[in-house]
XYZ file of C-alpha atoms in Angstrom:
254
model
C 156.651 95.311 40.338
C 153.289 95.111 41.028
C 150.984 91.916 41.909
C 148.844 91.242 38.623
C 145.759 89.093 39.030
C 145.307 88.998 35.652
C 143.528 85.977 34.653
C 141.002 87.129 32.165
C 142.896 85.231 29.238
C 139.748 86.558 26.873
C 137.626 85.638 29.708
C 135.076 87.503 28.860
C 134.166 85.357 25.843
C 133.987 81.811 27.001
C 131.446 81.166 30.093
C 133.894 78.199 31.153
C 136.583 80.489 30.973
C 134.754 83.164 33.382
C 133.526 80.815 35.593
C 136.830 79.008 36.077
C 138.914 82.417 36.491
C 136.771 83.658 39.447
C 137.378 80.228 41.087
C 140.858 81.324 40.935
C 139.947 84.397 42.543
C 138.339 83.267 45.393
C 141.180 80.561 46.146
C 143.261 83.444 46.289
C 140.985 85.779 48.735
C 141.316 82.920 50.754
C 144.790 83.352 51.365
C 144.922 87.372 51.570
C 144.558 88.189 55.235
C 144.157 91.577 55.544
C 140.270 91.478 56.475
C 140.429 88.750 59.438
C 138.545 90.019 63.018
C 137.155 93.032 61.116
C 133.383 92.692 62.095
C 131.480 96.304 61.684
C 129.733 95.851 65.567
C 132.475 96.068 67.657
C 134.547 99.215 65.788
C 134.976 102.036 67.222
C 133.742 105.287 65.565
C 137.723 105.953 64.165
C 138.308 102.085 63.134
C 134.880 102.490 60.355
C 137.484 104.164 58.492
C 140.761 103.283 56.382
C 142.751 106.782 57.749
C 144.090 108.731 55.027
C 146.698 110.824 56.520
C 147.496 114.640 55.542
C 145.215 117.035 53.724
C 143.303 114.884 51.581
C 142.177 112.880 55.088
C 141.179 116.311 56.487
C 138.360 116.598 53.666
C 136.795 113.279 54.404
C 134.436 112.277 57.055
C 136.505 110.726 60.026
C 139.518 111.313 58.239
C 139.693 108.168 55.805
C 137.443 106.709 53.487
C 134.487 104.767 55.117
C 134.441 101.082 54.841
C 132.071 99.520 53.275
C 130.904 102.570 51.358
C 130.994 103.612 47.508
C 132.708 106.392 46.830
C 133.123 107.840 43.379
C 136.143 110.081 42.597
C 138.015 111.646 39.681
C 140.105 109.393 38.043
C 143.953 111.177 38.700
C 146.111 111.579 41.667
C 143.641 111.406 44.470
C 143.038 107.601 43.719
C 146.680 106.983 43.710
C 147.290 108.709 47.423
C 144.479 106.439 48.232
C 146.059 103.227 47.183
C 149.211 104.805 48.814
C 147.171 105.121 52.282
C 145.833 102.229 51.576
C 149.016 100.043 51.130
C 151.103 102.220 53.458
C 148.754 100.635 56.183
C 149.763 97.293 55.261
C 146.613 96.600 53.937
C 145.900 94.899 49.888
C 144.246 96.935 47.066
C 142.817 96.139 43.889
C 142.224 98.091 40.882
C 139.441 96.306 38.566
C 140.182 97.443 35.015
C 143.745 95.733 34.524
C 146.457 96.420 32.345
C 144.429 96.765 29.069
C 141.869 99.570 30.586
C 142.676 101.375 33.675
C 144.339 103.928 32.846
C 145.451 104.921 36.765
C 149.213 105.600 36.998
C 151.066 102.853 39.421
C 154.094 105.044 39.124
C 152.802 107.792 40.490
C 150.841 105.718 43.370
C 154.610 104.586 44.084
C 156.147 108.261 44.375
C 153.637 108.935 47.181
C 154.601 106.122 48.442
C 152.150 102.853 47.779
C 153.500 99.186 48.255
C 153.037 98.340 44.524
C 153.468 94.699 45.837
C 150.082 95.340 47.376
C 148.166 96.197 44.211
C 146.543 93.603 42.257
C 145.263 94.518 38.765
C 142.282 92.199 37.411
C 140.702 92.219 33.940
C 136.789 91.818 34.837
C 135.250 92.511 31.710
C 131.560 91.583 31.442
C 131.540 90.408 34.941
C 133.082 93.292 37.280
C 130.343 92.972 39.884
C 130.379 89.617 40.343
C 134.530 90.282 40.622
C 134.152 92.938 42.606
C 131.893 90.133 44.915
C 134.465 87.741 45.348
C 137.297 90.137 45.744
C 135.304 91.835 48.686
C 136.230 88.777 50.785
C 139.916 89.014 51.169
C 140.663 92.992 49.499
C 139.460 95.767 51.419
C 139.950 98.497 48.864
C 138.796 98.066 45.327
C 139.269 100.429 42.958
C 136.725 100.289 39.456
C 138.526 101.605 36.702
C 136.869 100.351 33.539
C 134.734 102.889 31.462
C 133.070 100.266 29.486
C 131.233 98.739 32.902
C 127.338 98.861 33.010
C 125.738 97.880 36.552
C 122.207 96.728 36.211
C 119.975 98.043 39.338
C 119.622 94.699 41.004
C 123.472 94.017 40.748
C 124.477 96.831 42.721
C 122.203 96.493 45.216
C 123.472 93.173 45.689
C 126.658 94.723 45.377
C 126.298 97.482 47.767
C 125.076 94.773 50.270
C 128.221 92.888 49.917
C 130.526 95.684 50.430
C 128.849 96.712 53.880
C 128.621 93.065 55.165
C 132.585 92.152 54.363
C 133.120 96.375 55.192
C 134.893 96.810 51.888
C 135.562 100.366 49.995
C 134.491 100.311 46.607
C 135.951 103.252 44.416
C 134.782 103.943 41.111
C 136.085 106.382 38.398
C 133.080 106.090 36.698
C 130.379 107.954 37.402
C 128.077 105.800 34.851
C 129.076 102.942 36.777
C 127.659 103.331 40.082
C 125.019 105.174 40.834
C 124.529 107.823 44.205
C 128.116 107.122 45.555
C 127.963 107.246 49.405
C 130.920 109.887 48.707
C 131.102 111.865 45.312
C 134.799 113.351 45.404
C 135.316 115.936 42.443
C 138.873 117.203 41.266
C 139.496 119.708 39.181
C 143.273 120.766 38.180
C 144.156 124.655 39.113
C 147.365 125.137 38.463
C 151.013 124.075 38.013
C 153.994 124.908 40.109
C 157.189 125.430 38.203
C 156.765 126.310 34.571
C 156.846 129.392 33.490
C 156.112 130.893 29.741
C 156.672 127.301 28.344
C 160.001 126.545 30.107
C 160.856 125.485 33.629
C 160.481 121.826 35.542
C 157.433 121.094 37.070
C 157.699 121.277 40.820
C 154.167 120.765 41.859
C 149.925 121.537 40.985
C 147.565 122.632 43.122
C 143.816 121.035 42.634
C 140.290 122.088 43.836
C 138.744 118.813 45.702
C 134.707 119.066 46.448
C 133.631 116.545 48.423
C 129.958 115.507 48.714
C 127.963 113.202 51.342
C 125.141 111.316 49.915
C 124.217 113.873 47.299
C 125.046 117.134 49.615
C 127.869 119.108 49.734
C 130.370 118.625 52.702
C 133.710 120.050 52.507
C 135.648 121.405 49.982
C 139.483 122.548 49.742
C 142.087 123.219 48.029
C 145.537 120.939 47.755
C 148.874 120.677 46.300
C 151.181 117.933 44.971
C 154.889 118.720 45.556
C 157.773 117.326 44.208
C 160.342 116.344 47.503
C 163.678 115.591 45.753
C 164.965 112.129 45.662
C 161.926 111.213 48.418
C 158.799 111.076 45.907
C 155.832 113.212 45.837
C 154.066 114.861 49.103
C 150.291 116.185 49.417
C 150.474 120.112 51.199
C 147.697 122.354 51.964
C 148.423 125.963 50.955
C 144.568 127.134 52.174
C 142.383 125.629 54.747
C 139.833 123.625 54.431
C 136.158 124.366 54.544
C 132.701 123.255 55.346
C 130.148 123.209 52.805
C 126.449 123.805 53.596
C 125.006 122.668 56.720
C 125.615 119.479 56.938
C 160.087 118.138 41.493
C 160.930 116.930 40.511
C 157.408 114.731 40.111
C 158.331 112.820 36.879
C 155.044 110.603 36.824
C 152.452 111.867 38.668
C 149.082 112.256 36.978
């Protein structure tokens, strides 16, 4: 099962309500200790990342996603190998949007292998940055899954301040959301593995992935999803990847 935070209770309605459900979520950063002795000065160059092992890691800079950073990504199967990364390093996650309106499959985060138990789903509503805030003290991964949110300027530059000085990753499916992500990752769906003139299990898909570095392209490659039977679901890469410009038996996966 996974660990729901979900305290909006129509939170979004009553300002007593709001106010008293993110003093719920800050007694519970308090006791979430992933984050402790993580001050950016004294990293080295590899520990400014959260590693993402295999192919997908190969296409980011320093092989994980940078902390602190806003990243934007196609909502799919690339943010669920991230929470798996994520969780497989012992580390929380929390995925802002809940279980009315993210629509981001914890099943198939748990065939590549995620610690569900890790995952917290929270219902933000109105108030996702200030959420996103108070989460930032205890979560380092947060994952903003809720079409209907609208940052004004001045709250994500507050926001984007936060998120360096407590080195959290924010990732947003939405690109209306946040504006000039720090990473843009695109996915686009190629093709499927297994099917064949409308019969056949599916075994596996290959997608493109474009990632881009503050507005310029940077690498770009191509990936597959396999089915490994009775283990899950595995990331392989059929073609190598490459620099841009100068600078199963799966039975959830989506």
């Amino acid at each position: 099962m996974h660990s729901s935070w979900d305290e909006s209770g129509g939170a979004g309605r009553d300002p007593a309500d709001r106010v008293a459900t993110l003093d719920r979520l800050r007694e519970r950063m308090v006791a979430v200790p992933s984050k402790i002795g993580t001050a950016g000065s004294t990293r080295t160059v590899a520990e400014q990342v959260i590693p993402v092992p295999g192919p997908i890691g190969e296409l980011l800079p320093g092989g994980g996603l940078p902390r602190g950073r806003v990243i934007g990504c196609t909502r799919g199967a690339l943010v669920c190998a991230f929470l798996a990364a994520v969780t497989d390093a012992g580390l929380h996650a929390a995925v802002l949007g809940g279980l009315r309106a993210s629509r981001i499959n914890m099943g198939a985060a748990a065939e590549m292998g995620a610690d569900i138990g890790r995952i917290a789903l929270v219902d933000a509503g109105e108030r996702a940055a200030e959420v996103v805030g108070v989460l930032a003290d205890g979560v380092p991964v947060i994952v903003l899954d809720d079409p209907s949110v609208r940052l004004q300027p001045r709250q994500e530059e507050a926001l984007r301040g936060r998120l360096r000085d407590k080195e959290t990753v924010l990732i947003t499916t939405n690109t209306f959301g946040v504006r000039q992500p720090f990473l843009d990752i695109a996915v686009a769906h190629i093709a499927d593995h297994g099917l064949g003139q409308g019969r056949g299990h599916l075994r596996g898909f290959d997608v493109d992935v474009r990632v881009s570095r503050q507005g310029r392209p940077f690498r770009r490659g191509r990936i597959s999803l396999v089915g490994r039977p009775g283990a899950g679901t595995q990331w392989r890469q059929p073609e190598p990847v490459s620099q841009q410009g100068a600078g199963p038996g799966m039975a959830i996966t989506g």
